[in-house]
Coordinates of N, CA and C and ligand atoms in Angstrom, one line a residue:
M20 N 77.1 46.3 -5.8 CA 75.7 46.6 -5.7 C 74.9 45.4 -5.3
V21 N 73.9 45.6 -4.4 CA 73.0 44.5 -4.0 C 71.9 44.4 -5.0
S22 N 71.7 43.3 -5.6 CA 70.6 43.2 -6.6 C 69.3 42.9 -5.9
S23 N 68.2 43.3 -6.6 CA 66.9 43.1 -5.9 C 66.6 41.6 -5.7
R24 N 65.8 41.3 -4.7 CA 65.5 40.0 -4.4 C 64.0 39.9 -4.2
P25 N 63.4 38.7 -4.3 CA 61.9 38.6 -4.1 C 61.6 39.1 -2.7
A26 N 60.4 39.8 -2.6 CA 60.0 40.3 -1.3 C 59.9 39.2 -0.3
E27 N 59.2 38.1 -0.7 CA 59.0 37.0 0.2 C 59.5 35.7 -0.4
P28 N 60.8 35.5 -0.5 CA 61.3 34.3 -1.1 C 60.9 33.1 -0.4
P29 N 60.6 31.9 -1.1 CA 60.4 30.7 -0.3 C 61.7 30.4 0.5
R30 N 61.5 29.8 1.6 CA 62.6 29.5 2.5 C 63.1 28.0 2.4
P31 N 64.3 27.8 2.5 CA 64.8 26.4 2.6 C 64.5 25.8 4.0
T32 N 63.7 24.9 4.1 CA 63.2 24.4 5.4 C 63.7 23.0 5.7
R33 N 63.8 22.1 4.7 CA 64.1 20.7 5.0 C 65.4 20.4 4.4
V34 N 66.3 19.9 5.3 CA 67.6 19.5 4.8 C 67.5 18.1 4.1
L35 N 67.9 18.1 2.9 CA 67.8 16.8 2.1 C 69.1 16.1 2.2
I36 N 70.3 16.8 2.1 CA 71.6 16.2 2.2 C 72.4 17.1 3.2
S37 N 72.8 16.5 4.3 CA 73.5 17.3 5.3 C 74.9 17.6 4.9
E38 N 75.5 18.6 5.7 CA 76.8 19.0 5.5 C 77.8 17.8 5.7
A39 N 77.5 17.0 6.7 CA 78.4 15.8 6.9 C 78.3 14.8 5.8
E40 N 77.1 14.6 5.3 CA 77.0 13.6 4.2 C 77.7 14.1 2.9
I41 N 77.6 15.4 2.7 CA 78.3 16.0 1.5 C 79.8 15.9 1.7
R42 N 80.3 16.2 2.9 CA 81.7 16.1 3.1 C 82.3 14.7 2.9
A43 N 81.5 13.7 3.4 CA 82.0 12.3 3.3 C 82.0 11.9 1.8
R44 N 81.0 12.3 1.1 CA 80.9 11.9 -0.3 C 81.9 12.6 -1.2
V45 N 82.2 13.9 -0.9 CA 83.2 14.6 -1.6 C 84.6 14.0 -1.4
E46 N 84.8 13.6 -0.1 CA 86.1 12.9 0.2 C 86.3 11.7 -0.7
E47 N 85.2 10.9 -0.8 CA 85.3 9.6 -1.5 C 85.5 9.9 -3.0
I48 N 84.9 10.9 -3.5 CA 85.1 11.3 -5.0 C 86.5 11.7 -5.1
G49 N 87.0 12.5 -4.2 CA 88.4 13.0 -4.3 C 89.4 11.8 -4.3
Q50 N 89.1 10.8 -3.6 CA 89.9 9.6 -3.6 C 89.8 8.8 -4.9
D51 N 88.6 8.8 -5.4 CA 88.4 8.1 -6.7 C 89.2 8.9 -7.8
L52 N 89.2 10.2 -7.8 CA 89.9 11.0 -8.8 C 91.4 10.8 -8.6
A53 N 91.9 10.7 -7.4 CA 93.3 10.5 -7.2 C 93.7 9.1 -7.7
R54 N 92.9 8.1 -7.6 CA 93.2 6.8 -8.2 C 93.1 6.8 -9.7
D55 N 92.1 7.5 -10.3 CA 91.9 7.4 -11.7 C 92.8 8.3 -12.5
Y56 N 93.2 9.4 -11.9 CA 94.0 10.4 -12.6 C 95.4 10.6 -12.0
A57 N 95.9 9.5 -11.4 CA 97.3 9.6 -10.8 C 98.3 10.0 -11.9
N58 N 99.1 11.0 -11.6 CA 100.1 11.5 -12.6 C 99.6 12.1 -13.9
E59 N 98.3 12.4 -14.0 CA 97.7 12.9 -15.2 C 97.5 14.4 -15.2
N60 N 97.5 15.0 -14.1 CA 97.3 16.5 -13.9 C 96.0 16.9 -14.8
P61 N 94.8 16.4 -14.4 CA 93.6 16.8 -15.1 C 93.3 18.3 -14.9
V62 N 92.5 18.8 -15.9 CA 91.9 20.1 -15.8 C 90.5 20.0 -15.3
M63 N 90.2 20.5 -14.1 CA 88.9 20.5 -13.6 C 88.2 21.7 -14.1
V64 N 87.1 21.6 -14.8 CA 86.4 22.7 -15.4 C 85.1 22.9 -14.6
G65 N 85.0 23.9 -13.8 CA 83.7 24.1 -13.1 C 82.8 25.0 -13.9
V66 N 81.5 24.7 -13.8 CA 80.5 25.4 -14.6 C 79.9 26.4 -13.6
L67 N 80.1 27.7 -13.8 CA 79.6 28.8 -13.0 C 78.1 29.0 -13.2
K68 N 77.4 29.4 -12.2 CA 78.0 29.6 -10.9 C 77.8 28.4 -9.9
G69 N 76.9 27.6 -10.2 CA 76.5 26.6 -9.2 C 77.6 25.6 -8.8
A70 N 78.6 25.3 -9.6 CA 79.6 24.3 -9.3 C 80.7 24.9 -8.4
L71 N 80.7 26.2 -8.2 CA 81.8 26.8 -7.5 C 82.2 26.2 -6.2
V72 N 81.1 26.0 -5.4 CA 81.4 25.4 -4.0 C 81.9 24.0 -4.1
F73 N 81.3 23.2 -4.9 CA 81.7 21.8 -5.1 C 83.1 21.7 -5.6
V74 N 83.5 22.5 -6.6 CA 84.9 22.5 -7.1 C 85.9 22.9 -6.0
A75 N 85.5 23.9 -5.2 CA 86.4 24.4 -4.1 C 86.7 23.3 -3.1
D76 N 85.6 22.5 -2.8 CA 85.9 21.4 -1.8 C 86.6 20.2 -2.5
L77 N 86.2 19.9 -3.8 CA 86.7 18.8 -4.5 C 88.2 18.9 -4.7
I78 N 88.7 20.0 -5.0 CA 90.2 20.1 -5.3 C 91.0 19.9 -4.0
R79 N 90.3 20.2 -2.8 CA 91.0 20.0 -1.6 C 90.8 18.6 -1.0
A80 N 89.9 17.8 -1.7 CA 89.7 16.4 -1.3 C 90.5 15.4 -2.1
T81 N 91.3 15.9 -3.0 CA 92.1 15.0 -3.8 C 93.6 15.4 -3.6
T82 N 94.4 14.3 -3.7 CA 95.8 14.5 -3.3 C 96.7 14.7 -4.6
I83 N 96.1 14.6 -5.8 CA 96.9 14.7 -7.0 C 97.0 16.1 -7.5
D84 N 97.9 16.4 -8.4 CA 98.0 17.7 -9.0 C 96.8 17.9 -9.9
V85 N 96.1 19.0 -9.7 CA 95.0 19.3 -10.6 C 95.1 20.8 -11.1
T86 N 94.6 21.1 -12.2 CA 94.5 22.5 -12.7 C 93.1 22.9 -12.7
M87 N 92.8 24.1 -12.3 CA 91.4 24.5 -12.1 C 91.0 25.6 -13.1
D88 N 89.9 25.4 -13.8 CA 89.4 26.5 -14.7 C 87.9 26.5 -14.6
F89 N 87.3 27.5 -15.2 CA 85.9 27.7 -15.1 C 85.3 28.2 -16.5
M90 N 84.0 27.9 -16.7 CA 83.2 28.4 -17.8 C 82.0 29.0 -17.2
A91 N 81.5 30.1 -17.8 CA 80.2 30.6 -17.5 C 79.3 30.6 -18.7
L92 N 78.0 30.3 -18.5 CA 77.1 30.2 -19.6 C 75.9 31.0 -19.3
S93 N 75.2 31.4 -20.4 CA 73.9 32.0 -20.3 C 73.0 31.4 -21.4
S94 N 71.7 31.7 -21.3 CA 70.8 31.1 -22.3 C 70.6 32.1 -23.4
Y95 N 70.3 31.6 -24.5 CA 69.9 32.5 -25.7 C 68.5 32.9 -25.6
G96 N 68.1 34.2 -25.9 CA 66.8 34.6 -26.1 C 65.7 34.2 -25.1
G97 N 66.1 34.3 -23.8 CA 65.1 34.1 -22.8 C 64.8 32.6 -22.5
E98 N 65.3 31.7 -23.4 CA 65.1 30.3 -23.1 C 65.8 29.9 -21.8
T99 N 65.3 28.9 -21.1 CA 66.0 28.5 -19.9 C 67.2 27.6 -20.4
R100 N 68.2 27.5 -19.5 CA 69.4 26.8 -19.8 C 69.0 25.3 -20.2
S101 N 67.9 24.9 -19.6 CA 67.4 23.5 -19.8 C 67.0 23.2 -21.3
S102 N 66.9 24.3 -22.1 CA 66.6 24.1 -23.5 C 67.8 23.6 -24.2
G103 N 69.0 23.8 -23.5 CA 70.3 23.3 -24.1 C 70.8 24.4 -25.1
V104 N 70.1 25.5 -25.3 CA 70.5 26.5 -26.2 C 71.3 27.5 -25.4
V105 N 72.6 27.3 -25.3 CA 73.3 28.1 -24.3 C 74.4 28.9 -25.0
K106 N 74.9 30.0 -24.4 CA 75.9 30.8 -24.9 C 77.0 30.8 -23.9
V107 N 78.3 30.6 -24.3 CA 79.4 30.7 -23.4 C 79.7 32.2 -23.1
T108 N 79.5 32.7 -21.9 CA 79.7 34.1 -21.6 C 81.1 34.3 -21.1
S109 N 81.8 33.2 -20.5 CA 83.1 33.3 -20.1 C 83.8 32.0 -20.4
D110 N 84.8 32.0 -21.2 CA 85.4 30.7 -21.7 C 86.5 30.3 -20.8
L111 N 87.1 29.2 -21.0 CA 88.2 28.7 -20.3 C 89.4 29.7 -20.5
S112 N 90.3 29.7 -19.5 CA 91.4 30.6 -19.6 C 92.6 29.9 -20.2
L113 N 92.5 28.5 -20.3 CA 93.6 27.7 -20.7 C 93.2 26.8 -21.9
P114 N 94.2 26.5 -22.7 CA 93.9 25.5 -23.8 C 93.8 24.1 -23.1
I115 N 93.0 23.2 -23.7 CA 92.8 21.9 -23.1 C 93.3 20.8 -24.1
E116 N 93.8 21.2 -25.2 CA 94.3 20.2 -26.2 C 95.3 19.2 -25.5
D117 N 95.0 17.9 -25.7 CA 95.9 16.9 -25.1 C 95.9 16.8 -23.6
R118 N 94.9 17.4 -23.0 CA 94.7 17.3 -21.5 C 93.5 16.5 -21.2
H119 N 93.6 15.8 -20.0 CA 92.4 15.2 -19.5 C 91.5 16.2 -18.8
V120 N 90.3 16.2 -19.2 CA 89.3 17.3 -18.6 C 88.3 16.6 -17.8
L121 N 88.0 17.2 -16.6 CA 86.9 16.7 -15.8 C 86.0 17.9 -15.6
L122 N 84.8 17.7 -16.2 CA 83.8 18.8 -16.2 C 83.0 18.6 -14.9
V123 N 82.9 19.7 -14.1 CA 82.3 19.6 -12.8 C 81.0 20.4 -12.7
E124 N 79.9 19.8 -12.4 CA 78.6 20.4 -12.3 C 78.0 20.2 -10.9
D125 N 77.2 21.1 -10.6 CA 76.4 20.9 -9.3 C 75.2 20.0 -9.5
I126 N 74.6 20.1 -10.6 CA 73.4 19.3 -10.8 C 73.2 19.0 -12.3
I127 N 72.7 17.8 -12.6 CA 72.3 17.4 -14.0 C 70.8 17.2 -13.9
D128 N 70.1 18.0 -14.7 CA 68.6 18.0 -14.7 C 68.2 17.3 -16.0
T129 N 67.8 18.1 -17.0 CA 67.5 17.5 -18.3 C 68.7 16.9 -19.0
G130 N 69.9 17.4 -18.7 CA 71.1 16.9 -19.3 C 71.6 17.7 -20.5
R131 N 70.7 18.7 -20.8 CA 71.0 19.5 -22.1 C 72.3 20.4 -22.0
T132 N 72.4 21.0 -20.8 CA 73.6 21.9 -20.6 C 74.9 21.1 -20.8
V133 N 75.0 20.0 -20.1 CA 76.2 19.3 -20.0 C 76.5 18.6 -21.4
S134 N 75.4 18.2 -22.0 CA 75.5 17.6 -23.3 C 76.1 18.6 -24.3
Y135 N 75.7 19.8 -24.3 CA 76.2 20.9 -25.1 C 77.7 21.1 -24.7
L136 N 78.0 21.2 -23.4 CA 79.3 21.5 -23.0 C 80.3 20.5 -23.4
K137 N 79.9 19.2 -23.3 CA 80.8 18.1 -23.6 C 81.2 18.2 -25.1
R138 N 80.2 18.5 -25.9 CA 80.4 18.6 -27.4 C 81.4 19.8 -27.6
N139 N 81.1 20.9 -26.9 CA 82.0 22.1 -27.1 C 83.4 21.8 -26.7
L140 N 83.6 21.1 -25.6 CA 85.0 20.8 -25.2 C 85.7 19.8 -26.1
E141 N 84.9 18.8 -26.6 CA 85.5 17.8 -27.5 C 86.1 18.5 -28.7
T142 N 85.6 19.6 -29.2 CA 86.1 20.2 -30.4 C 87.5 20.8 -30.2
R143 N 87.9 20.8 -28.9 CA 89.3 21.4 -28.6 C 90.3 20.3 -28.5
H144 N 89.9 19.1 -28.8 CA 90.8 17.9 -28.8 C 91.5 17.6 -27.5
P145 N 90.8 17.5 -26.5 CA 91.4 17.0 -25.2 C 91.7 15.5 -25.3
K146 N 92.5 15.0 -24.3 CA 92.7 13.6 -24.3 C 91.5 12.8 -23.9
S147 N 90.7 13.4 -23.0 CA 89.5 12.8 -22.5 C 88.6 13.9 -21.9
V148 N 87.3 13.6 -21.9 CA 86.4 14.5 -21.1 C 85.5 13.6 -20.3
R149 N 85.6 13.7 -19.0 CA 84.6 13.0 -18.1 C 83.8 14.0 -17.3
L150 N 82.7 13.5 -16.7 CA 81.8 14.4 -16.0 C 81.6 14.0 -14.6
C151 N 81.7 15.0 -13.7 CA 81.5 14.8 -12.3 C 80.4 15.7 -11.9
S152 N 79.3 15.2 -11.2 CA 78.2 16.0 -10.8 C 77.9 15.7 -9.3
L153 N 77.6 16.8 -8.5 CA 77.3 16.5 -7.2 C 75.9 15.8 -7.1
L154 N 74.9 16.4 -7.9 CA 73.6 15.9 -7.8 C 73.1 15.4 -9.2
D155 N 72.2 14.4 -9.2 CA 71.6 13.9 -10.4 C 70.1 13.8 -10.2
K156 N 69.3 14.7 -10.9 CA 67.9 14.7 -10.8 C 67.4 13.8 -12.0
I157 N 67.5 12.5 -11.9 CA 67.5 11.6 -13.0 C 66.1 11.6 -13.6
E158 N 65.0 11.8 -12.8 CA 63.6 11.8 -13.3 C 63.4 12.8 -14.4
R159 N 64.2 13.8 -14.4 CA 64.0 14.9 -15.4 C 64.8 14.8 -16.7
R160 N 65.5 13.7 -16.8 CA 66.5 13.6 -17.9 C 65.7 13.6 -19.3
E161 N 66.3 14.3 -20.2 CA 65.7 14.3 -21.6 C 66.7 13.8 -22.6
V162 N 68.0 14.1 -22.3 CA 69.0 13.5 -23.2 C 70.0 12.7 -22.4
E163 N 70.4 11.6 -23.0 CA 71.3 10.6 -22.2 C 72.6 11.3 -21.9
V164 N 73.0 11.1 -20.6 CA 74.3 11.7 -20.2 C 75.0 10.6 -19.3
E165 N 76.3 10.4 -19.6 CA 77.0 9.5 -18.7 C 77.7 10.3 -17.6
I166 N 77.4 10.0 -16.4 CA 78.0 10.7 -15.3 C 79.1 9.8 -14.7
D167 N 80.3 10.2 -14.8 CA 81.4 9.3 -14.4 C 81.6 9.3 -12.9
Y168 N 81.4 10.5 -12.2 CA 81.5 10.6 -10.8 C 80.3 11.3 -10.3
L169 N 79.5 10.6 -9.4 CA 78.3 11.2 -8.9 C 78.2 11.3 -7.4
G170 N 77.8 12.4 -6.9 CA 77.6 12.5 -5.5 C 76.3 11.8 -5.0
F171 N 75.2 12.3 -5.4 CA 73.9 11.8 -5.0 C 72.8 11.9 -6.0
T172 N 71.9 10.9 -6.1 CA 70.7 11.0 -6.9 C 69.6 11.6 -6.0
I173 N 68.9 12.6 -6.6 CA 67.8 13.2 -5.8 C 66.5 13.1 -6.5
P174 N 65.4 13.2 -5.8 CA 64.1 13.2 -6.4 C 63.8 14.5 -7.1
N175 N 62.7 14.6 -7.9 CA 62.4 15.7 -8.6 C 61.8 16.8 -7.8
V176 N 62.6 17.4 -6.9 CA 62.2 18.5 -6.0 C 63.2 19.7 -6.2
F177 N 62.7 20.9 -6.0 CA 63.6 22.1 -6.1 C 64.6 22.1 -4.9
V178 N 65.8 22.1 -5.2 CA 66.8 22.2 -4.1 C 67.7 23.4 -4.2
V179 N 68.2 23.8 -3.0 CA 69.1 24.9 -3.0 C 70.2 24.6 -2.0
G180 N 71.2 25.4 -2.0 CA 72.4 25.3 -1.1 C 73.6 24.6 -1.7
Y181 N 74.7 24.8 -1.1 CA 76.0 24.3 -1.6 C 76.2 24.6 -3.0
G182 N 75.9 25.9 -3.3 CA 76.1 26.4 -4.7 C 74.9 26.6 -5.5
L183 N 73.8 25.9 -5.1 CA 72.6 25.9 -5.9 C 71.7 27.1 -5.3
D184 N 71.0 27.8 -6.3 CA 70.3 29.0 -5.8 C 68.8 28.9 -6.1
Y185 N 68.1 29.8 -5.5 CA 66.7 30.2 -5.9 C 66.8 31.7 -6.0
A186 N 66.6 32.3 -7.3 CA 66.7 33.7 -7.5 C 68.0 34.3 -6.9
G187 N 69.1 33.6 -7.1 CA 70.3 34.1 -6.6 C 70.6 33.9 -5.1
L188 N 69.6 33.4 -4.4 CA 69.8 33.2 -2.9 C 70.2 31.8 -2.6
Y189 N 70.7 31.6 -1.4 CA 71.0 30.3 -0.7 C 72.2 29.5 -1.2
R190 N 72.9 30.1 -2.1 CA 74.1 29.3 -2.6 C 75.1 29.1 -1.5
N191 N 75.0 29.9 -0.4 CA 76.0 29.8 0.6 C 75.7 28.8 1.7
L192 N 74.5 28.2 1.6 CA 74.1 27.2 2.7 C 75.1 26.0 2.6
P193 N 75.6 25.5 3.7 CA 76.6 24.4 3.6 C 75.9 23.0 3.4
Y194 N 74.6 23.0 3.2 CA 73.9 21.7 3.0 C 72.9 21.9 1.8
I195 N 72.3 20.8 1.4 CA 71.3 20.8 0.3 C 69.9 20.8 1.0
A196 N 69.1 21.7 0.6 CA 67.8 21.8 1.3 C 66.7 21.9 0.2
T197 N 65.5 21.5 0.6 CA 64.3 21.8 -0.3 C 63.7 23.1 0.1
L198 N 62.9 23.7 -0.9 CA 62.3 25.0 -0.6 C 60.9 24.8 -0.2
E199 N 60.4 25.6 0.7 CA 59.0 25.6 1.2 C 58.4 26.8 0.6
P200 N 57.3 26.7 -0.1 CA 56.7 28.0 -0.7 C 56.4 29.0 0.3
S201 N 56.5 30.3 -0.1 CA 56.2 31.3 0.9 C 54.7 31.6 1.1
Ligands
PRP4 C1 72.1 24.5 -13.5 C2 73.3 23.6 -13.4 C3 73.5 23.1 -14.8 C4 72.2 23.1 -15.4 C5 71.5 21.8 -15.4 O1 72.6 25.8 -13.8 O2 74.4 24.2 -12.8 O3 74.5 23.9 -15.4 O4 71.3 24.0 -14.6 O5 70.3 21.8 -16.1 P1 70.1 20.8 -17.4 O6 70.6 19.5 -17.1 O7 68.6 20.8 -17.4 O8 70.7 21.5 -18.6 P2 71.7 27.1 -13.7 O9 71.1 27.4 -15.0 O10 70.8 27.0 -12.5 O11 72.8 28.3 -13.5 P3 73.8 28.5 -12.2 O12 74.8 27.4 -12.1 O13 74.5 29.8 -12.5 O14 72.9 28.6 -11.0

């Protein structure tokens, strides 16, 4: 079923990070992961939905054995996810006890979602939990988060593309763009 969409959604007009820039940076991160996790077979945990595209490219940019899994989240009681009050709507399909875990996000904004997720994963006794994010909107940070692998720092502007959406739209753009009001 096709869900309803805004009649006049704002359009992505200005490319902030091009497809080529993303590809080059993802390759570099893939090489960093191969160096840091050689022979460790880490579990890459993508946070749905935004991280889907990044995870798909990242696993192909690294030469080591990786295991892929996903988590999906929603907010409690109409709060935004940025409140950090989140509910796991789809959990990992695999145990992570004694495994190295790499949490993969598309963007860190306030830091609350990832801070919650890291605590959640730590309770399952993994060997380690590190964080990889394509984007960091650092001006918006409210809780301290250590990002171990970062694609790009961006200014405090609304961005879409490469997995990121506006009202469900634009996740399929191969670049990161800013939105122009309609
Ligand atoms: C985005 C992003 C992070 C979170 C970051 O998800 O993927 O999970 O927000 O925000 P925070 O640092 O302020 O907590 P979103 O709620 O847009 O869901 P989606 O991935 O399904 O698009």
